[in-house]
Coordinates of C-alpha atoms in Angstrom, one line a residue:
M25 CA -75.1 -29.5 41.7
A26 CA -75.0 -32.8 40.8
R27 CA -73.3 -34.0 43.6
L28 CA -75.1 -32.0 46.0
T29 CA -78.4 -33.5 44.8
N30 CA -76.8 -37.2 44.9
E31 CA -76.0 -36.7 48.0
T32 CA -79.0 -35.1 49.3
C33 CA -80.9 -37.7 47.8
K34 CA -78.9 -40.4 49.5
T35 CA -79.3 -38.7 53.0
G36 CA -82.9 -38.9 52.3
G37 CA -82.9 -43.0 51.2
D38 CA -80.9 -43.8 54.3
N39 CA -83.5 -42.2 56.5
R40 CA -86.2 -43.9 55.2
S41 CA -84.5 -47.5 55.3
A42 CA -83.6 -46.7 59.2
R43 CA -87.3 -46.3 60.3
K44 CA -90.9 -45.5 58.9
P45 CA -91.8 -41.8 60.0
D46 CA -95.0 -41.1 60.6
K47 CA -96.7 -38.3 58.4
G48 CA -95.8 -35.5 60.3
N49 CA -92.2 -35.9 60.4
R50 CA -92.3 -36.6 56.8
R51 CA -93.5 -33.5 55.9
H52 CA -90.8 -31.5 57.9
M53 CA -87.9 -33.3 56.9
A54 CA -89.2 -32.6 53.4
N55 CA -89.3 -29.1 53.9
A56 CA -85.8 -28.9 55.6
T57 CA -84.2 -31.1 52.8
M58 CA -86.0 -28.5 50.2
E59 CA -84.4 -25.3 52.0
E60 CA -80.9 -26.9 52.4
F61 CA -80.8 -27.9 48.8
E62 CA -82.0 -24.2 47.7
A63 CA -79.5 -22.9 50.0
L64 CA -76.9 -24.3 48.4
L65 CA -78.1 -23.9 45.1
N66 CA -78.2 -20.0 45.7
E67 CA -74.9 -20.5 46.8
S68 CA -73.5 -22.0 43.8
F69 CA -75.1 -19.4 41.6
E70 CA -73.3 -16.5 43.9
M71 CA -70.0 -18.4 43.3
D72 CA -67.7 -16.6 40.7
T73 CA -66.7 -19.5 38.7
P74 CA -63.2 -18.8 36.6
E75 CA -63.3 -18.5 32.9
E76 CA -61.6 -20.6 30.6
G77 CA -58.4 -19.2 29.4
S78 CA -57.7 -17.2 32.4
V79 CA -55.2 -17.5 34.9
V80 CA -56.2 -18.8 38.5
K81 CA -54.6 -19.7 41.7
G82 CA -54.3 -23.5 42.9
K83 CA -52.5 -25.3 45.6
V84 CA -50.4 -28.2 45.3
I85 CA -52.2 -31.1 46.6
A86 CA -50.1 -34.1 45.6
I87 CA -47.0 -34.9 43.7
E88 CA -47.0 -38.4 41.7
A89 CA -45.9 -39.6 38.6
G90 CA -43.7 -36.7 37.5
Q91 CA -46.7 -34.6 37.9
A92 CA -48.0 -32.2 40.4
I93 CA -51.9 -32.3 41.2
I94 CA -53.3 -29.0 41.6
D95 CA -56.4 -27.8 43.4
V96 CA -57.5 -24.8 41.7
G97 CA -61.0 -24.5 43.6
Y98 CA -64.5 -24.5 42.8
K99 CA -64.3 -28.2 43.3
M100 CA -61.8 -28.6 40.4
E101 CA -58.4 -30.2 40.2
G102 CA -56.0 -30.4 37.4
R103 CA -52.4 -31.8 36.6
V104 CA -49.5 -30.2 35.4
E105 CA -45.9 -32.0 34.4
L106 CA -43.0 -30.8 36.7
K107 CA -40.8 -29.8 34.2
E108 CA -43.2 -26.7 33.5
F109 CA -42.0 -25.5 37.2
A110 CA -38.3 -25.7 36.1
N111 CA -36.5 -22.7 34.6
P112 CA -34.3 -23.5 31.7
G113 CA -31.4 -25.7 32.6
E114 CA -32.7 -25.9 36.4
A115 CA -34.5 -28.6 38.4
P116 CA -38.0 -27.9 39.2
E117 CA -38.8 -26.3 42.5
I118 CA -42.3 -27.5 43.8
A119 CA -43.6 -29.0 46.7
V120 CA -47.0 -30.1 48.1
G121 CA -48.8 -27.3 50.0
D122 CA -47.3 -24.5 47.5
E123 CA -49.5 -22.1 45.8
V124 CA -49.3 -21.4 42.3
E125 CA -51.1 -19.8 39.6
V126 CA -51.7 -21.7 36.3
Y127 CA -53.7 -21.0 33.1
L128 CA -57.2 -22.5 33.0
R129 CA -57.2 -24.0 29.3
A130 CA -60.7 -26.3 29.8
A131 CA -62.5 -26.2 33.1
E132 CA -63.2 -30.5 32.5
N133 CA -61.6 -33.0 30.5
A134 CA -62.8 -36.7 29.9
R135 CA -61.9 -37.7 33.1
G136 CA -63.8 -34.7 34.9
E137 CA -60.2 -33.0 35.5
A138 CA -59.5 -29.1 35.1
V139 CA -57.0 -28.7 32.0
I140 CA -54.3 -26.3 33.5
S141 CA -50.7 -25.3 32.4
R142 CA -48.0 -23.6 34.5
E143 CA -46.2 -22.8 31.6
M144 CA -48.9 -21.0 30.0
A145 CA -49.6 -19.1 33.0
R146 CA -46.0 -18.0 33.3
R147 CA -46.2 -16.9 29.7
E148 CA -49.3 -14.5 30.3
E149 CA -47.4 -13.1 33.5
A150 CA -44.7 -12.3 31.5
W151 CA -45.9 -11.0 28.3
D152 CA -48.0 -8.5 30.4
R153 CA -44.6 -7.7 32.6
L154 CA -42.5 -7.5 29.3
E155 CA -45.3 -5.1 27.5
K156 CA -44.7 -3.0 30.4
A157 CA -40.9 -2.7 30.3
Y158 CA -41.3 -2.3 26.4
A159 CA -43.2 0.6 26.6
D160 CA -41.0 2.2 29.5
D161 CA -37.8 1.0 27.6
Q162 CA -36.8 -0.8 30.6
R163 CA -34.3 -3.6 30.7
V164 CA -35.7 -7.1 31.2
E165 CA -33.9 -10.1 33.0
G166 CA -33.6 -13.2 30.7
A167 CA -31.1 -16.4 30.2
I168 CA -29.9 -17.7 27.0
F169 CA -31.0 -21.2 26.9
G170 CA -30.8 -22.3 23.0
R171 CA -29.4 -22.1 19.6
V172 CA -31.1 -21.5 16.9
K173 CA -30.6 -20.4 13.1
G174 CA -29.2 -17.1 13.0
G175 CA -29.3 -16.7 16.8
F176 CA -30.4 -17.7 20.2
T177 CA -33.2 -18.2 22.3
V178 CA -34.0 -16.4 25.5
D179 CA -36.1 -17.1 28.2
L180 CA -37.5 -13.8 29.8
G181 CA -39.2 -15.7 33.1
G182 CA -42.1 -17.6 30.8
A183 CA -42.0 -16.1 27.6
V184 CA -39.6 -17.2 24.8
A185 CA -37.7 -14.2 22.7
F186 CA -35.1 -14.6 19.6
L187 CA -31.6 -13.2 20.0
P188 CA -30.1 -12.5 16.7
G189 CA -26.3 -13.5 16.6
S190 CA -25.5 -9.7 15.7
Q191 CA -27.0 -8.5 18.9
V192 CA -25.1 -10.8 21.6
D193 CA -22.1 -8.8 21.7
V194 CA -20.0 -5.6 20.4
R195 CA -17.9 -8.0 18.3
P196 CA -18.4 -11.2 16.9
V197 CA -18.7 -14.2 19.4
R198 CA -17.0 -17.1 18.6
D199 CA -18.2 -19.7 21.7
A200 CA -21.6 -18.5 23.2
G201 CA -21.0 -21.4 25.8
P202 CA -20.3 -19.0 28.8
L203 CA -23.2 -17.1 28.0
M204 CA -25.6 -20.0 28.2
G205 CA -27.7 -20.1 31.0
L206 CA -26.6 -17.3 32.7
K207 CA -29.2 -14.4 34.1
Q208 CA -28.4 -10.9 32.5
P209 CA -30.0 -8.2 31.4
F210 CA -31.4 -7.6 27.6
Q211 CA -33.3 -4.8 25.9
I212 CA -36.3 -5.4 23.8
L213 CA -36.3 -4.5 20.0
K214 CA -39.6 -5.6 19.1
M215 CA -42.5 -7.6 20.6
D216 CA -45.8 -8.6 18.9
R217 CA -48.1 -10.4 21.3
R218 CA -50.6 -11.6 18.9
R219 CA -48.0 -13.6 16.9
G220 CA -46.0 -14.5 19.9
N221 CA -42.8 -12.6 18.6
I222 CA -40.4 -10.9 21.1
V223 CA -36.7 -9.5 19.6
V224 CA -34.0 -8.7 22.2
S225 CA -30.7 -7.6 22.2
R226 CA -27.8 -8.2 24.8
R227 CA -25.4 -5.6 22.5
A228 CA -27.6 -2.5 23.1
I229 CA -27.1 -3.0 26.8
L230 CA -23.1 -3.7 26.6
E231 CA -23.0 -0.6 24.4
E232 CA -25.2 1.8 26.6
S233 CA -22.8 0.4 29.5
R234 CA -19.8 0.8 27.5
A235 CA -20.8 4.1 26.4
E236 CA -21.4 5.4 30.3
Q237 CA -18.0 3.8 30.9
R238 CA -15.8 5.7 28.0
A239 CA -18.0 8.8 29.4
E240 CA -16.5 8.6 32.5
V241 CA -13.1 7.4 31.5
I242 CA -12.8 10.1 29.1
G243 CA -13.9 13.0 31.2
N244 CA -11.1 12.1 33.4
L245 CA -8.7 12.4 30.6
H246 CA -7.0 15.6 29.2
E247 CA -4.7 16.5 26.2
G248 CA -1.2 16.2 27.0
Q249 CA -1.7 13.4 30.0
A250 CA 0.6 10.3 30.2
V251 CA -1.2 7.6 31.2
D252 CA -0.9 3.5 31.0
G253 CA -2.5 1.3 28.8
V254 CA -2.9 -2.3 27.6
V255 CA -2.2 -3.0 24.1
K256 CA -5.6 -4.7 22.6
N257 CA -5.4 -5.1 19.1
I258 CA -2.4 -4.5 16.3
T259 CA -3.2 -3.3 13.0
E260 CA -1.0 -2.4 10.1
Y261 CA -1.5 1.4 10.8
G262 CA -1.2 1.3 14.6
A263 CA -2.5 -0.4 17.9
F264 CA -5.4 0.0 20.0
V265 CA -4.5 0.4 23.6
D266 CA -7.3 0.2 26.5
L267 CA -6.9 2.5 28.9
G268 CA -9.7 1.2 31.3
G269 CA -12.7 0.9 29.8
V270 CA -11.8 3.0 26.7
D271 CA -9.8 2.7 23.7
G272 CA -7.1 4.9 21.9
L273 CA -5.6 4.5 18.5
L274 CA -1.8 4.5 18.9
H275 CA -0.9 5.4 15.1
V276 CA 2.2 3.9 13.8
T277 CA 4.1 7.0 13.3
D278 CA 3.2 8.4 16.9
M279 CA 5.3 5.2 18.1
A280 CA 8.8 6.3 17.7
W281 CA 10.8 9.0 16.4
R282 CA 12.6 6.3 14.2
R283 CA 10.7 4.8 11.0
V284 CA 8.4 2.0 12.0
N285 CA 7.5 -0.6 9.4
H286 CA 5.3 -2.4 11.6
P287 CA 3.7 -1.8 15.0
S288 CA 4.7 -5.2 15.7
E289 CA 8.4 -4.4 15.6
I290 CA 8.0 -2.7 18.9
L291 CA 4.7 -3.9 20.3
S292 CA 2.9 -6.9 21.4
I293 CA -0.5 -7.8 22.4
G294 CA -1.3 -7.6 26.2
E295 CA 2.0 -5.3 26.7
T296 CA 1.4 -2.7 29.1
V297 CA 2.8 0.8 27.5
K298 CA 2.9 4.4 28.8
V299 CA 1.3 6.9 26.4
Q300 CA 0.6 10.5 26.1
V301 CA -2.9 11.5 25.3
I302 CA -2.7 13.6 21.9
K303 CA -6.1 14.3 21.3
I304 CA -9.5 13.9 22.5
N305 CA -12.6 13.8 19.9
K306 CA -15.5 15.1 22.4
E307 CA -18.3 13.8 20.0
T308 CA -16.7 10.7 18.5
H309 CA -15.2 9.7 21.7
R310 CA -11.9 8.9 19.4
I311 CA -8.7 9.0 21.4
S312 CA -5.4 9.5 19.8
L313 CA -2.2 8.3 21.6
G314 CA 1.2 8.8 21.1
M315 CA 4.4 7.0 22.6
K316 CA 7.3 9.0 21.0
Q317 CA 6.1 12.6 22.6
L318 CA 7.1 11.1 26.1
Q319 CA 10.6 10.8 24.6
D320 CA 13.2 13.5 23.8
D321 CA 12.8 15.1 19.8
P322 CA 16.3 13.9 18.2
W323 CA 15.4 16.8 15.7
D324 CA 16.3 19.5 18.4
L325 CA 20.0 18.7 18.1
V326 CA 20.1 17.8 14.0
A327 CA 21.2 21.0 12.8
A328 CA 24.4 20.6 15.1
K329 CA 25.1 17.1 14.8
Y330 CA 24.9 17.2 11.0
P331 CA 26.3 20.4 9.5
L332 CA 26.2 21.1 5.8
E333 CA 28.7 19.1 3.7
S334 CA 29.5 16.4 6.6
V335 CA 29.7 13.0 6.0
H336 CA 28.2 10.3 8.1
T337 CA 27.7 6.7 8.1
G338 CA 24.3 5.7 8.1
R339 CA 21.9 2.2 7.4
V340 CA 19.6 2.3 4.5
T341 CA 15.6 1.8 5.5
N342 CA 13.6 2.2 2.8
I343 CA 14.1 2.0 -1.0
T344 CA 11.6 3.9 -3.2
D345 CA 11.7 4.6 -7.1
Y346 CA 12.6 8.0 -6.3
G347 CA 15.8 7.2 -3.8
A348 CA 16.5 5.7 -0.6
F349 CA 16.0 6.5 2.8
V350 CA 19.1 6.3 5.0
E351 CA 19.1 6.7 8.8
L352 CA 21.7 8.7 10.6
E353 CA 20.8 7.6 14.1
P354 CA 16.9 6.4 15.4
G355 CA 14.5 9.1 14.8
V356 CA 16.6 11.0 12.1
E357 CA 16.4 9.8 8.4
G358 CA 17.4 11.2 5.4
L359 CA 16.9 11.2 1.9
V360 CA 19.2 10.1 -0.7
H361 CA 17.6 11.1 -4.0
V362 CA 18.3 8.9 -7.5
S363 CA 20.0 12.0 -8.9
E364 CA 22.4 11.9 -5.7
M365 CA 23.1 8.7 -5.7
S366 CA 25.7 8.1 -8.6
W367 CA 28.0 9.4 -10.9
T368 CA 27.5 7.5 -13.8
K369 CA 24.4 5.5 -13.4
K370 CA 21.6 7.8 -14.4
N371 CA 18.6 5.5 -15.4
V372 CA 18.4 3.0 -13.0
H373 CA 16.3 2.1 -10.2
P374 CA 17.9 2.9 -6.6
G375 CA 17.6 -0.8 -5.5
K376 CA 20.4 -1.4 -8.1
I377 CA 22.6 0.8 -6.0
V378 CA 22.1 0.3 -2.5
S379 CA 20.3 -2.5 -0.7
T380 CA 17.9 -2.3 2.5
S381 CA 19.7 -2.6 5.9
Q382 CA 23.0 -1.9 3.9
E383 CA 25.7 0.8 5.8
V384 CA 26.6 3.6 3.4
E385 CA 28.6 7.0 3.8
V386 CA 26.3 9.9 2.9
M387 CA 26.8 13.6 2.8
V388 CA 24.5 16.1 4.4
L389 CA 23.3 18.5 1.6
E390 CA 20.5 20.2 3.0
I391 CA 18.5 20.4 6.4
D392 CA 14.8 21.5 6.5
Q393 CA 14.3 21.9 10.2
A394 CA 10.6 23.0 9.8
K395 CA 9.6 20.0 7.3
R396 CA 11.9 17.6 9.4
R397 CA 13.9 16.6 6.3
V398 CA 17.5 16.0 5.4
S399 CA 18.4 15.6 1.9
L400 CA 21.7 13.1 1.7
G401 CA 24.2 12.6 -1.3
L402 CA 25.8 9.1 -1.7
K403 CA 28.1 10.3 -4.6
Q404 CA 29.3 13.5 -3.0
T405 CA 31.2 11.0 -0.8
M406 CA 33.4 9.8 -3.9
R407 CA 35.4 11.9 -6.1
N408 CA 34.0 12.9 -9.5
P409 CA 35.3 10.2 -12.0
W410 CA 35.2 13.0 -14.5
E411 CA 37.7 15.0 -12.3
V412 CA 40.1 11.7 -11.9
F413 CA 40.1 10.9 -15.7
A414 CA 40.9 14.8 -16.7
E415 CA 43.9 14.7 -14.3
T416 CA 45.0 11.1 -15.2
H417 CA 44.3 11.5 -18.9
P418 CA 45.3 15.0 -20.1
E419 CA 44.5 15.8 -23.9
G420 CA 46.4 13.6 -26.1
T421 CA 46.4 10.6 -24.2
Q422 CA 45.9 7.3 -25.6
V423 CA 43.5 5.4 -24.2
E424 CA 41.8 2.0 -25.0
G425 CA 38.0 0.9 -24.1
E426 CA 35.2 -1.3 -25.2
V427 CA 32.6 -0.1 -27.6
K428 CA 29.4 0.3 -25.3
N429 CA 27.1 1.8 -27.9
I430 CA 27.0 2.8 -31.4
T431 CA 24.3 5.9 -32.5
E432 CA 23.9 7.5 -35.5
F433 CA 26.2 10.3 -34.7
G434 CA 29.2 8.3 -33.4
L435 CA 30.4 5.5 -30.7
F436 CA 30.5 5.4 -26.8
V437 CA 33.8 3.8 -25.5
G438 CA 34.0 2.5 -21.8
L439 CA 36.5 4.2 -19.9
P440 CA 38.5 3.7 -16.6
G441 CA 35.7 5.1 -13.6
D442 CA 32.6 3.5 -15.4
I443 CA 32.3 6.5 -17.6
D444 CA 31.8 6.7 -21.3
G445 CA 33.8 8.8 -24.2
M446 CA 32.3 9.9 -27.4
V447 CA 34.1 9.6 -30.6
H448 CA 32.0 11.6 -33.2
L449 CA 31.5 10.2 -37.0
S450 CA 34.3 13.1 -37.9
D451 CA 36.9 11.4 -35.6
L452 CA 36.6 7.7 -36.8
S453 CA 38.8 8.0 -40.1
W454 CA 41.0 10.0 -42.0
D455 CA 40.3 8.8 -45.2
E456 CA 36.4 7.3 -45.4
R457 CA 33.3 9.3 -44.4
G458 CA 31.9 9.1 -40.8
E459 CA 28.6 7.3 -42.1
D460 CA 31.0 4.6 -43.8
A461 CA 33.5 4.3 -41.3
I462 CA 31.1 3.6 -38.3
Q463 CA 30.1 0.6 -40.4
N464 CA 33.2 -1.2 -39.3
Y465 CA 32.5 -1.1 -35.8
R466 CA 30.3 -3.7 -33.8
K467 CA 29.4 -3.3 -29.8
G468 CA 32.1 -5.1 -27.9
D469 CA 34.7 -4.0 -30.1
I470 CA 37.8 -3.0 -28.2
V471 CA 39.2 0.2 -29.9
Q472 CA 42.4 2.4 -29.6
A473 CA 41.5 6.3 -29.2
V474 CA 42.9 9.7 -28.3
V475 CA 41.6 12.4 -25.8
S476 CA 40.6 15.3 -27.5
E477 CA 38.6 16.8 -25.0
V478 CA 37.4 16.7 -21.1
D479 CA 34.6 18.9 -20.2
V480 CA 34.1 17.9 -16.4
E481 CA 31.2 20.4 -15.8
K482 CA 29.4 18.6 -18.9
E483 CA 30.5 15.5 -17.9
R484 CA 31.6 15.0 -21.3
I485 CA 35.0 13.2 -22.8
S486 CA 35.4 13.6 -26.8
L487 CA 37.7 11.0 -28.5
S488 CA 39.4 10.5 -31.7
I489 CA 39.9 7.0 -33.3
K490 CA 41.8 8.3 -36.3
A491 CA 44.2 10.7 -34.2
V492 CA 45.7 7.4 -33.1
G493 CA 49.3 7.4 -34.5
G494 CA 49.2 10.7 -35.3
D495 CA 48.0 13.0 -38.5
K496 CA 49.4 11.2 -41.4
F497 CA 48.1 14.4 -43.6
A498 CA 49.6 17.3 -41.4
D499 CA 53.1 15.3 -41.1
A500 CA 53.2 14.7 -45.1
V501 CA 52.3 18.4 -46.3
G502 CA 54.1 20.0 -42.6
G503 CA 56.6 21.9 -45.2
V504 CA 54.3 22.1 -48.3
K505 CA 52.6 25.3 -48.8
R506 CA 50.2 26.9 -51.7
G507 CA 52.8 27.6 -54.6
S508 CA 55.3 24.9 -53.5
V509 CA 56.8 22.7 -56.2
I510 CA 56.8 19.2 -55.1
T511 CA 57.7 16.2 -57.2
V512 CA 54.5 13.4 -56.9
E513 CA 54.2 9.8 -58.2
V514 CA 51.5 8.8 -60.7
T515 CA 49.4 5.8 -59.2
A516 CA 46.6 5.6 -61.8
I517 CA 45.3 7.1 -65.2
E518 CA 41.6 7.9 -65.6
D519 CA 39.9 9.6 -68.5
G520 CA 39.3 12.8 -66.4
G521 CA 42.9 12.9 -65.3
I522 CA 46.0 11.2 -63.3
E523 CA 45.6 10.3 -59.7
V524 CA 49.2 10.9 -57.9
E525 CA 50.5 10.1 -54.6
Y526 CA 52.9 12.7 -52.1
E527 CA 54.5 11.0 -49.0
G528 CA 51.1 8.3 -48.8
M529 CA 48.9 11.1 -49.8
K530 CA 46.4 10.7 -52.5
S531 CA 45.7 13.8 -54.9
F532 CA 44.1 14.0 -58.4
I533 CA 45.1 16.4 -61.3
R534 CA 42.5 16.9 -63.8
R535 CA 42.9 16.9 -67.7
S536 CA 43.0 20.7 -67.9
D537 CA 46.0 20.6 -65.5
L538 CA 48.3 18.3 -67.0
S539 CA 49.5 20.8 -69.4
R540 CA 49.7 24.3 -70.6
D541 CA 49.6 23.3 -74.3
R542 CA 46.1 21.8 -74.7
A543 CA 47.4 19.4 -77.1
E544 CA 49.4 17.9 -74.2
Q545 CA 46.3 17.6 -71.9
R546 CA 46.1 14.0 -72.3
P547 CA 46.4 11.5 -69.6
E548 CA 47.6 8.4 -71.6
R549 CA 50.8 10.6 -71.9
F550 CA 51.5 9.5 -68.6
S551 CA 52.3 6.0 -67.2
V552 CA 52.0 4.5 -63.7
G553 CA 55.5 5.1 -61.9
D554 CA 56.4 8.0 -63.6
K555 CA 57.7 11.1 -61.4
V556 CA 55.9 14.4 -61.9
D557 CA 56.9 18.1 -61.2
V558 CA 53.5 20.0 -60.0
R559 CA 53.0 23.2 -58.4
V560 CA 50.7 23.1 -55.0
T561 CA 47.7 25.2 -55.6
N562 CA 45.9 24.6 -52.5
V563 CA 46.0 22.9 -48.9
D564 CA 42.7 21.9 -47.7
S565 CA 43.4 20.7 -44.3
K566 CA 39.5 19.6 -43.8
T567 CA 39.0 17.7 -46.7
R568 CA 42.9 16.5 -46.6
R569 CA 43.6 17.2 -50.3
L570 CA 46.2 19.1 -52.1
G571 CA 45.4 21.0 -55.1
L572 CA 48.3 20.1 -57.9
S573 CA 48.7 21.5 -61.3
I574 CA 51.5 20.7 -64.1
K575 CA 49.8 23.5 -66.0
A576 CA 50.5 25.9 -62.8
R577 CA 54.0 24.8 -62.8
E578 CA 54.6 25.7 -66.4
I579 CA 52.9 29.1 -66.4
A580 CA 55.2 29.7 -63.2
E581 CA 58.3 28.7 -64.9
E582 CA 57.6 30.7 -68.1
K583 CA 56.8 33.8 -66.0
E584 CA 60.0 33.2 -64.1
A585 CA 62.1 33.0 -67.4
V586 CA 60.6 36.2 -68.8
E587 CA 61.6 38.1 -65.8
Q588 CA 65.0 36.7 -65.3
Y589 CA 65.9 36.8 -69.3
G590 CA 64.3 39.5 -70.9
S591 CA 61.1 41.2 -71.5
S592 CA 58.9 41.8 -74.5
D593 CA 60.5 44.6 -75.6
S594 CA 64.0 43.8 -75.8
G595 CA 63.4 42.2 -79.1
A596 CA 64.2 38.1 -78.0
S597 CA 61.3 35.9 -78.8
L598 CA 59.9 33.4 -76.2
G599 CA 61.6 30.9 -77.8
D600 CA 65.0 32.3 -77.2
I601 CA 64.2 33.1 -73.6
L602 CA 63.1 29.5 -72.9
G603 CA 65.9 27.9 -74.6
A604 CA 68.6 29.9 -72.4
A605 CA 66.7 29.2 -69.7
L606 CA 66.7 25.3 -70.1
K607 CA 70.3 25.5 -71.3
T608 CA 71.2 27.3 -68.0
G609 CA 69.2 24.4 -66.1
D610 CA 71.0 22.0 -68.2
E611 CA 74.3 23.1 -67.3

């Protein structure tokens, strides 16, 4: 209005300076000027002047000093930095004559220019568009242009959104460089216009696309179908195979009929393999795959190829606490239980008998076709060492061995064939108690013994140390019987009697058995070295003792004399009879 008034006034001033009008003309011109001014004033009132804080359209009238000068109408012009016309990572595209929308922040600044912003106009436009897309659950297009803590910034055509790192891809992304500046779809997760916050996800788009692709691929698959796939990942329990948009799990037990310790033994990442679809879970979209199912099952011929008690050569593939697994052929393994590994090593770990990859001979003991199990024996391929010992060392054979162990009931002696024999306490010595005799032995001693018994079934061998050199007692008293009269030598005098010896065997004659006459029952009447005739009253093989008595001999002699020379009725006295008997004996 001010501009119009000035111009009008200016025009009027010029007319007055040109000529001096007469009074009528002056009145006519004044009326015309007032009418024009009133018309312009009314026109200005009828015009819809834009409000500050709204988006208006303008026209680029000039570009200078890195700025675009835009006429927004209403006799208003403003300046906008050229960078506000550029997308992230791109050069600005603007030229004189272009029509653009800008945001009117203020109608006039200190220089009399409108304060406008292209970026804020784009933002307002974008927010309107994004709110509608968010309400309709539609995808929006944007470009990642920056990295911030915890994620990235995304330009959604004027509005800046936050993309969390977990929402970039279905798997962790190590390098997001290839994704920067690339226009792609996003899903809005949350937005708050008042706070200016928008959170988007790229992962949701990928998962949705992936789910659609998986559903399509799975729809074309069926159980039992053979397909080609590419190994994408290998784990301890199997491998993931890409079937063209959907992954299937190839478990390690389904890779081959033979034992596979780790999938990397037969597969490598990027390798193309032929697999069979074993199972499809329609709900979880999980696919189980197999490779061995496309090969012949070696178990179909196991019973025919490996009859019971047949011997075969195999390779040890695995060792456990309870035995060792032996591979007879690829895909066919049998277990040698620890109890079937050795005849003699009973309580040792299988790893001390065999080693992994070792070739061994085994015997087939049992086949369970249903459970796909073969029981094998290692010791059955070797002769029972107790049988061999029984054949080569019959009872009575003398052997030599090392004392392996000493127990409260005897000694264990090592024998040929890596087996042990036992010497019981009672078989240690003829003369000493077993508890005393065992104190004479130590582990590692080499001893001589005689085989007294071999029990192959119970795997027991009984030995006797005291039997070495024969039974002295039996040899000494072989012809001696109860009632026999033998001559012994006095070896010791004691208060209770005398100790005598017969063929190296010691015996003791008690005081009461030294004479029939009580007065003669005195040990001191004998001397060491005396020869004395005695009567055998007992032969005890267990205690290895002879019961001897001088008194019993005298009584027996008296009885014999009475029977030979008379009786109590003949009138002869006992002295006469004995005298006659003694006389006869002297003659």
